[in-house]
mmCIF file of C-alpha atoms and ligand atoms in Angstrom:
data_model
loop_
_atom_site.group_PDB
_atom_site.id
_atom_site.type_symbol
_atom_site.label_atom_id
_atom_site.label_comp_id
_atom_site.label_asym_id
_atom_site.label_seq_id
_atom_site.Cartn_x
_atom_site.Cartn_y
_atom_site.Cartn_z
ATOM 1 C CA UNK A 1009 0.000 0.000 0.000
ATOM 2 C CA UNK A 1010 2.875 2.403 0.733
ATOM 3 C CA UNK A 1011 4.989 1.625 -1.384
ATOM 4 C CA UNK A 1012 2.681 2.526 -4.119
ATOM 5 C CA UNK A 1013 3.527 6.190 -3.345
ATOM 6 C CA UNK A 1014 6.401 6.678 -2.360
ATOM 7 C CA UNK A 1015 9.076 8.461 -4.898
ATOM 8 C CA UNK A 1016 10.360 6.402 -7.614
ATOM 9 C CA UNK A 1017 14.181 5.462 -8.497
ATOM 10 C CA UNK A 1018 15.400 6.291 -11.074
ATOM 11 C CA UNK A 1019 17.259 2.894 -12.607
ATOM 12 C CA UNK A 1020 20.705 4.420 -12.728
ATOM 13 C CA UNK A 1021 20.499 4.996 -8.646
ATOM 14 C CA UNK A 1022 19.256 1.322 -8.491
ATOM 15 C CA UNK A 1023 21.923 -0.089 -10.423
ATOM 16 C CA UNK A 1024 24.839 1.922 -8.053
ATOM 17 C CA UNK A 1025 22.975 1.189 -5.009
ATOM 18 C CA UNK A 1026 22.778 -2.936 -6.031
ATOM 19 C CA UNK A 1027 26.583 -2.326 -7.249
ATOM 20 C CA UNK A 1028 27.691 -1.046 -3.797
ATOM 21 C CA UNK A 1029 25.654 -3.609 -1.698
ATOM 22 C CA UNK A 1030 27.646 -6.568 -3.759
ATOM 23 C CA UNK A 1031 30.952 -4.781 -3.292
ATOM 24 C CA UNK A 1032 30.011 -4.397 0.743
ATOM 25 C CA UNK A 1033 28.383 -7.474 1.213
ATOM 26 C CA UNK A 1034 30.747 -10.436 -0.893
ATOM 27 C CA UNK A 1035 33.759 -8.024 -1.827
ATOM 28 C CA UNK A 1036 34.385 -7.471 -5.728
ATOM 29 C CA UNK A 1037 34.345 -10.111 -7.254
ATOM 30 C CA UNK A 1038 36.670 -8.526 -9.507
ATOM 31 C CA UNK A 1039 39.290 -8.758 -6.953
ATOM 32 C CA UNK A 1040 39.544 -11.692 -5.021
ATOM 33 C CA UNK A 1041 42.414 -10.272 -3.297
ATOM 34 C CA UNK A 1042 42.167 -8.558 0.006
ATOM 35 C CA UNK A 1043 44.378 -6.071 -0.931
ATOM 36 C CA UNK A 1044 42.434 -4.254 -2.866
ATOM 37 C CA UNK A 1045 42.947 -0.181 -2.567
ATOM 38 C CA UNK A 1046 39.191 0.494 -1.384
ATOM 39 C CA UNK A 1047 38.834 -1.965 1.117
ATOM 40 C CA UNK A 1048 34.786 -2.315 1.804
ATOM 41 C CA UNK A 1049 34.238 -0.791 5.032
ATOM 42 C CA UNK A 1050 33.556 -3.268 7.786
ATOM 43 C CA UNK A 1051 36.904 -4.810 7.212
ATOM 44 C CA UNK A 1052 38.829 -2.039 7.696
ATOM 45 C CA UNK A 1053 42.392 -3.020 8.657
ATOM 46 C CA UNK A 1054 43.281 -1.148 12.184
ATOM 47 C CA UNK A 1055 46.681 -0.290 10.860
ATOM 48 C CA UNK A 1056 44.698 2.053 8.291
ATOM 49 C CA UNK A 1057 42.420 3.452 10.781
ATOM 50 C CA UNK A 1058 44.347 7.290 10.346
ATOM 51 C CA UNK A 1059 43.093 7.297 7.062
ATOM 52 C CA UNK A 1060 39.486 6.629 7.088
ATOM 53 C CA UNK A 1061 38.796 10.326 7.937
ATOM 54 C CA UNK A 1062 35.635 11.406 7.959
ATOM 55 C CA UNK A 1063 33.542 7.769 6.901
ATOM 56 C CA UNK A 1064 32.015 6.089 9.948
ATOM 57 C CA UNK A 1065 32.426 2.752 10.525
ATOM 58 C CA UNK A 1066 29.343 1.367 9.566
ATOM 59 C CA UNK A 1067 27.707 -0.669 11.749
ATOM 60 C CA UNK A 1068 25.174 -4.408 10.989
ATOM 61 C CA UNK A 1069 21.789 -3.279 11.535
ATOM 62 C CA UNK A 1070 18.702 -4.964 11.079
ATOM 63 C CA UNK A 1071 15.672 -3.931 8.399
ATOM 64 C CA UNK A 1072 12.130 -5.140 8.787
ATOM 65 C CA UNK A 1073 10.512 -5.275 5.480
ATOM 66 C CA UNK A 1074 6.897 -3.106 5.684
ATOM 67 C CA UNK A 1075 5.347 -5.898 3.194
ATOM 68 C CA UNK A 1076 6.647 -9.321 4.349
ATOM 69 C CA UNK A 1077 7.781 -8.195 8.287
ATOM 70 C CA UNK A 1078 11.258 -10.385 6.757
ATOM 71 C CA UNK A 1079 14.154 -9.156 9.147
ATOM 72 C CA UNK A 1080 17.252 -8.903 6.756
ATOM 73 C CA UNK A 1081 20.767 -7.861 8.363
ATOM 74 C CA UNK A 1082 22.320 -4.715 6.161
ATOM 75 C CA UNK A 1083 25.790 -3.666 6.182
ATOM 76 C CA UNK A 1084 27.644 -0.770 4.837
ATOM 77 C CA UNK A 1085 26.640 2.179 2.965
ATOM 78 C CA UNK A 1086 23.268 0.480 0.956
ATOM 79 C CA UNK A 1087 21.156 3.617 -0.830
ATOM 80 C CA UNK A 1088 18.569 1.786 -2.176
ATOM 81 C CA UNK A 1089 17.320 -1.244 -0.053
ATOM 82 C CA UNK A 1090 15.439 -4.440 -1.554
ATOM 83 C CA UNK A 1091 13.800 -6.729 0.672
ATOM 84 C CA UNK A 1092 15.275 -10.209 -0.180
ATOM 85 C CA UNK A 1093 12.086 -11.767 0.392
ATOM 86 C CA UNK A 1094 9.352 -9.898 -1.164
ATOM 87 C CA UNK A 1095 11.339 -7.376 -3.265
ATOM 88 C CA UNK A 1096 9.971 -4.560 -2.137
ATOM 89 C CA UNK A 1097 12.125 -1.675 -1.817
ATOM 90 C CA UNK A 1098 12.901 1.346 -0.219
ATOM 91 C CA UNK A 1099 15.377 3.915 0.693
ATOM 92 C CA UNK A 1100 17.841 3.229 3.447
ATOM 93 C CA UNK A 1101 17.794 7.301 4.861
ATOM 94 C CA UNK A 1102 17.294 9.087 7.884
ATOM 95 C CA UNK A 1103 15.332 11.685 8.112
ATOM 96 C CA UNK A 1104 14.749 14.599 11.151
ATOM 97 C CA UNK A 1105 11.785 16.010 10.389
ATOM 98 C CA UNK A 1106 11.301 19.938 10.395
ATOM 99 C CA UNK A 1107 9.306 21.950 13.442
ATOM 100 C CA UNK A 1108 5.794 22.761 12.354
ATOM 101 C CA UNK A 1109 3.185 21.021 10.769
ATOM 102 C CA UNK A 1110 3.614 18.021 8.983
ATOM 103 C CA UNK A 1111 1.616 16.087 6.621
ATOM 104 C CA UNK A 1112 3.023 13.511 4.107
ATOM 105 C CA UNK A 1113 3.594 9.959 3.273
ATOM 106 C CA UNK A 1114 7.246 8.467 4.180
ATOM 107 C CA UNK A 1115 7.819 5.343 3.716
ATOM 108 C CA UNK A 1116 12.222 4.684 4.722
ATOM 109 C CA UNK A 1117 13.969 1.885 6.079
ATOM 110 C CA UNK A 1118 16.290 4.361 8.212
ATOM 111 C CA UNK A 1119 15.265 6.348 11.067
ATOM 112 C CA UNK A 1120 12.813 8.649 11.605
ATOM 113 C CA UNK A 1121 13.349 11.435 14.036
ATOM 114 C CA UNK A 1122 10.062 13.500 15.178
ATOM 115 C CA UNK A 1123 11.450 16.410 17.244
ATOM 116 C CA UNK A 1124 9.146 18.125 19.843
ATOM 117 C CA UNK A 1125 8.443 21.524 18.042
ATOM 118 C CA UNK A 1126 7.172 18.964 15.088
ATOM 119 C CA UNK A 1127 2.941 18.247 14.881
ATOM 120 C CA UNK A 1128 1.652 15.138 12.427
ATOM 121 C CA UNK A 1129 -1.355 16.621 11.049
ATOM 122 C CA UNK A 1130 -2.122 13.376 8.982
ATOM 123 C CA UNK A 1131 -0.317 11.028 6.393
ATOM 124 C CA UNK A 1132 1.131 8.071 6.902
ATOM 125 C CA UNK A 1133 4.828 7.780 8.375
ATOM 126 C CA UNK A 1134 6.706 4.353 8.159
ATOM 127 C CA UNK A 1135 10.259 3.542 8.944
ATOM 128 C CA UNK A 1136 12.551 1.141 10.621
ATOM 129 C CA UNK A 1137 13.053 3.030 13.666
ATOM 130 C CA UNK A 1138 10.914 5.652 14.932
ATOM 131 C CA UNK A 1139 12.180 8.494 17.432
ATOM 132 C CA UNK A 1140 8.695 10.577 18.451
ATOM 133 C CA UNK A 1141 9.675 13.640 20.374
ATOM 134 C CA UNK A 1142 6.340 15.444 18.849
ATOM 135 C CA UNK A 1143 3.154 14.931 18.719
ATOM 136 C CA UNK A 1144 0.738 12.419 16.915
ATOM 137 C CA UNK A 1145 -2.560 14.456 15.629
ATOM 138 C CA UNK A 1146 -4.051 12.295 13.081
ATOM 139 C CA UNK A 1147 -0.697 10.713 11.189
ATOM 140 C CA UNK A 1148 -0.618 6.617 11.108
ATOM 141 C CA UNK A 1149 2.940 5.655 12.704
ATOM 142 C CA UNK A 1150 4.490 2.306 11.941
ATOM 143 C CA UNK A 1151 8.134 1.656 13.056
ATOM 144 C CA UNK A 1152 9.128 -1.672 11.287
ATOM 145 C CA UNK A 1153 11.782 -2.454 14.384
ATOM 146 C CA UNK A 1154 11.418 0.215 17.388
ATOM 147 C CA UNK A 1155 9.785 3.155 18.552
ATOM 148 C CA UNK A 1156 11.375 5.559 20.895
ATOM 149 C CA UNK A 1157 9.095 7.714 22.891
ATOM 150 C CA UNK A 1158 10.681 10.649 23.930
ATOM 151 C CA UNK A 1159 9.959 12.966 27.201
ATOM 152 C CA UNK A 1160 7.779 15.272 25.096
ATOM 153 C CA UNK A 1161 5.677 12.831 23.132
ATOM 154 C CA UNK A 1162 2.436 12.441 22.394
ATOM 155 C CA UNK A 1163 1.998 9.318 20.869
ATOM 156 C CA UNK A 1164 -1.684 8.235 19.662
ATOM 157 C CA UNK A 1165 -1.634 4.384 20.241
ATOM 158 C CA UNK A 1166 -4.779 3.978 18.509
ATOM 159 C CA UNK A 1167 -2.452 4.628 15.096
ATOM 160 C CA UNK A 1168 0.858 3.155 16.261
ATOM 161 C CA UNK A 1169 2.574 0.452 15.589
ATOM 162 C CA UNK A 1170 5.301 -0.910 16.252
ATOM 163 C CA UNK A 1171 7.590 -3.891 17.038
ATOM 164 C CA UNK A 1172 9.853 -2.943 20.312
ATOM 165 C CA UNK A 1173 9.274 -0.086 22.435
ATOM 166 C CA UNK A 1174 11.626 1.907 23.695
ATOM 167 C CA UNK A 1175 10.518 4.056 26.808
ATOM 168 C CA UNK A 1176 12.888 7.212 27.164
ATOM 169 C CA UNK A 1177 14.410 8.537 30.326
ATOM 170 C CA UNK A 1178 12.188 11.087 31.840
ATOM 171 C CA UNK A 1179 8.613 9.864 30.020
ATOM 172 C CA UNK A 1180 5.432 9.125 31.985
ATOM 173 C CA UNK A 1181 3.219 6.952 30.003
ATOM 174 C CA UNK A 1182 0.038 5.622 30.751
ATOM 175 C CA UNK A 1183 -1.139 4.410 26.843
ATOM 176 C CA UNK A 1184 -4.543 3.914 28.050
ATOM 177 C CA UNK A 1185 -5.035 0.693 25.958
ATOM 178 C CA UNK A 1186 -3.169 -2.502 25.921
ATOM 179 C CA UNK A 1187 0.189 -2.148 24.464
ATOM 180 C CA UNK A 1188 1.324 -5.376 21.932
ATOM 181 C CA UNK A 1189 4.836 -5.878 20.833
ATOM 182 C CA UNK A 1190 7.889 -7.723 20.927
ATOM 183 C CA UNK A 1191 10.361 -6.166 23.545
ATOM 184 C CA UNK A 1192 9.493 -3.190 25.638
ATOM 185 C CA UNK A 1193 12.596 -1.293 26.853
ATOM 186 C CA UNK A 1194 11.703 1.155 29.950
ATOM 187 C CA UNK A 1195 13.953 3.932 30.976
ATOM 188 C CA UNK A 1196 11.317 6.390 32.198
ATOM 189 C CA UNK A 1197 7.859 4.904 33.585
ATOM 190 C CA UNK A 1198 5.325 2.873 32.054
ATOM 191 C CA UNK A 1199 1.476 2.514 33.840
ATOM 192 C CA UNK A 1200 -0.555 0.157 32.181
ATOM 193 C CA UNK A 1201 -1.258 -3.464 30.282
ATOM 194 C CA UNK A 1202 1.624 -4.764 28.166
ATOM 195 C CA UNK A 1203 1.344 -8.017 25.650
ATOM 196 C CA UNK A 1204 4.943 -8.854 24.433
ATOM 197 C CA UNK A 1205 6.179 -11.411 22.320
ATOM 198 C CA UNK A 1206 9.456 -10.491 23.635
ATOM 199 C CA UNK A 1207 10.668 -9.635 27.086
ATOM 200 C CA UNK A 1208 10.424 -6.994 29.544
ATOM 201 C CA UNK A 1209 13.639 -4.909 30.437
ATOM 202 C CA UNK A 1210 13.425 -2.605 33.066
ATOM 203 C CA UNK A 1211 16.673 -0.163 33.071
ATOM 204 C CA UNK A 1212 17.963 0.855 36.495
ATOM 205 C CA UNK A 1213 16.006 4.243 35.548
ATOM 206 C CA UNK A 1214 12.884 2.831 34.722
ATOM 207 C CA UNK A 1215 9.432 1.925 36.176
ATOM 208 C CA UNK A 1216 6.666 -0.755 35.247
ATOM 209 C CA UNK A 1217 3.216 -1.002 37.273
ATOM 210 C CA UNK A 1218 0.414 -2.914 35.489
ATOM 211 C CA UNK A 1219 -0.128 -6.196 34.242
ATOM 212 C CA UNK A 1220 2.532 -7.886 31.916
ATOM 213 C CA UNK A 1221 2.329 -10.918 29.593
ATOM 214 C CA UNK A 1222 5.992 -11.470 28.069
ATOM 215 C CA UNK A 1223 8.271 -14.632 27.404
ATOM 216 C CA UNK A 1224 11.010 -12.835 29.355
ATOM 217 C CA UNK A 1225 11.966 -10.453 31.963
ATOM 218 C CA UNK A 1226 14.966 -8.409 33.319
ATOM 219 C CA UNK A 1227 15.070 -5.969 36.093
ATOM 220 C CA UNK A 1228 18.213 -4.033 36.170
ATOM 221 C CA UNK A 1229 18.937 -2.839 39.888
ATOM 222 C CA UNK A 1230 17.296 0.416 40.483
ATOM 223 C CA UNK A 1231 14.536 -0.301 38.514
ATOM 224 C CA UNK A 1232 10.638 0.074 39.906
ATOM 225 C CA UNK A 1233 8.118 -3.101 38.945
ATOM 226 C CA UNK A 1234 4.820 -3.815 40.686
ATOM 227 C CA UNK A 1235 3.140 -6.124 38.060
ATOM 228 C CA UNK A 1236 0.384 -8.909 37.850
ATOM 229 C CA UNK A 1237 2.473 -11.266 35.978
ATOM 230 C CA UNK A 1238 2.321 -14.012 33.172
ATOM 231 C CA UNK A 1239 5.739 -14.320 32.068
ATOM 232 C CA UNK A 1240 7.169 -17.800 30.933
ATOM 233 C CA UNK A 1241 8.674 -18.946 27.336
ATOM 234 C CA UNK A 1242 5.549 -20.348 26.045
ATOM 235 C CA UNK A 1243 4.453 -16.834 25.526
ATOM 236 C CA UNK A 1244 6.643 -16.258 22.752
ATOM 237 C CA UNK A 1245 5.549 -17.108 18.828
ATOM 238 C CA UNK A 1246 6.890 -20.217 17.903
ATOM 239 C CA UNK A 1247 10.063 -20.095 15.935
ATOM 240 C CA UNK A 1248 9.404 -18.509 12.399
ATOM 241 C CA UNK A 1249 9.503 -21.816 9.992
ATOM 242 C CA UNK A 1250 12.301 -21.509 7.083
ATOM 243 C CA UNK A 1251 11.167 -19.102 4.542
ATOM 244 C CA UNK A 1252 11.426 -20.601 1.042
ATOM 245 C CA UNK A 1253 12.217 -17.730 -1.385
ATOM 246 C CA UNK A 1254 9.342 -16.348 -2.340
ATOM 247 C CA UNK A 1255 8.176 -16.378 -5.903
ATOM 248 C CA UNK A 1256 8.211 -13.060 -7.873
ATOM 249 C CA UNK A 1257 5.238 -11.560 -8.064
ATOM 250 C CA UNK A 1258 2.648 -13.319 -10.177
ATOM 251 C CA UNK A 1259 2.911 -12.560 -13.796
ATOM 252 C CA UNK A 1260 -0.239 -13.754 -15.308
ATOM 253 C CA UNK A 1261 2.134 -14.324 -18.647
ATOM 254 C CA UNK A 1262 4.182 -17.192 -16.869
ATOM 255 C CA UNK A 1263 0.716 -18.663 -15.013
ATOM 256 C CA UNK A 1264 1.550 -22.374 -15.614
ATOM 257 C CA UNK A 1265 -1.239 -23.785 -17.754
ATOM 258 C CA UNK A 1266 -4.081 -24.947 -16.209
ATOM 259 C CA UNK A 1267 -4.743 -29.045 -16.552
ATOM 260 C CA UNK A 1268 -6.757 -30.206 -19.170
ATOM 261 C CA UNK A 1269 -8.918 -33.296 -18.334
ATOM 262 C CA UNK A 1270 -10.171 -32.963 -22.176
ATOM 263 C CA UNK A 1271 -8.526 -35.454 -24.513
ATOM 264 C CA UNK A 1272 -7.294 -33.960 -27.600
ATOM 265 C CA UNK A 1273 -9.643 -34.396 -30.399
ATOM 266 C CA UNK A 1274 -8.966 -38.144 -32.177
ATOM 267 C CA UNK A 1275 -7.395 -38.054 -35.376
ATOM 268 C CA UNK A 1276 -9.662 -37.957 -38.013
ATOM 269 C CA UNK A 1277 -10.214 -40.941 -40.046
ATOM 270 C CA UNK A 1278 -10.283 -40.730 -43.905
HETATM 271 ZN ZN1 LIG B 1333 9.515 -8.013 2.010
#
């Protein structure tokens, strides 16, 4: 659905982006030597380190496909990202949005900052990670991975989604309805009914009262929980069954012919 918006690539951007995600990801095949002048980053040799400058180490991070929900591990510099499973694809950015109004489909498998002088009138915003400092006034919010809530937030979790939740230092939250998920991360407080398919961490700065249903649980030292509990493994999905590649999308040209019970026609006799 949102990908049918969002902005187009132009082919030439598609082919550098695949180009630089083969050269990251399996080296150039080009040169099987390690030597090579332009190492890929993330096997940067320390004796160069004074030369790397100004590039940052890029780090593995995870991308949940919108479509499919497939979790695919990125490395390097990738513009253009395609999900391995579904093919959709997106842009790998970050974005901070302005202060002001904002209305407007994004659709980015980067993260999305919302700062706290920033209201979302309406649109649709979805990303991999999700920092809300602002405030929710009609915009649908999906964060593919995790949602940050930030001291000044006002989330609307009526239109929020999101797979971990990440409570910030200094936030009071009471959602108001039962919040599902995988893990929930508190460093400020959190009043209220949580459903996780994950675990429960409590940070030696954060607070839980309510009821919890999780697989897991840790409570750092320092950290406040009064909770009617239902915590064990069982509580978690089962393990996600091996995901055969899935077929290209169907292209009624290549629909393999249907059966025909119907005997060809007997040759006519003379
Ligand atoms: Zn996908």
């Amino acid at each position: 659905m949102a990908s049918k918006k969002t902005k187009v690539v132009d082919g030439f951007t598609a082919i550098r982006a695949a180009q630089e995600a083969a050269r990251h990801g399996r080296g150039d095949p080009l040169r099987p030597q390690s030597e090579t002048p332009n190492k890929p980053p993330g096997t940067a040799d320390p004796k160069s380190g004074a030369r790397i400058g100004r590039s940052v180490m890029p780090t593995k991070r995870e991308v949940i496909c919108p479509e499919c929900d497939t979790i695919s591990s990125v490395v390097g510099k990738v513009e253009l990202w395609v999900c391995t499973h579904c093919r959709h694809r997106m842009k790998l950015q970050d974005l901070e949005l302005p202060d002001g109004e904002w209305s407007d489909e994004i659709e980015v498998g980067g993260t999305v900052i919302i700062p706290s002088g920033t209201k979302l009138m309406g649109g649709k915003i979805t990303a991999n990670n999700v920092v809300l400092q602002g405030e929710m006034a009609g915009v649908e919010l999906r964060a593919c991975n995790k949602l940050t809530i930030g001291a000044h937030a006002k989330p609307d979790w009526v239109r929020l989604k999101m797979l971990d939740l990440e409570v910030g230092v200094g936030v009071n939250l009471t959602p108001g309805k039962p919040i599902e998920g995988r893990n929930l991360l508190l460093h400020g407080k959190f009043a209220g009914n949580a459903v996780l398919s994950g675990r429960l961490h409590i940070y030696a700065d954060g607070d839980f009262s309510g009821q919890l249903r999780a697989a897991g649980l840790e409570v750092e030292e320092g950290g406040g929980f009064r909770a009617q509990l239902d915590v064990k493994p069982e509580n978690a999905p089962p393990p996600p069954k091996p995901k055969a590649r899935a077929p290209a999308k169907p292209n009624p040209k290549l629909r393999p012919p249907v059966p025909r019970s119907n005997k060809p026609p007997p040759p006519q006799k003379k």
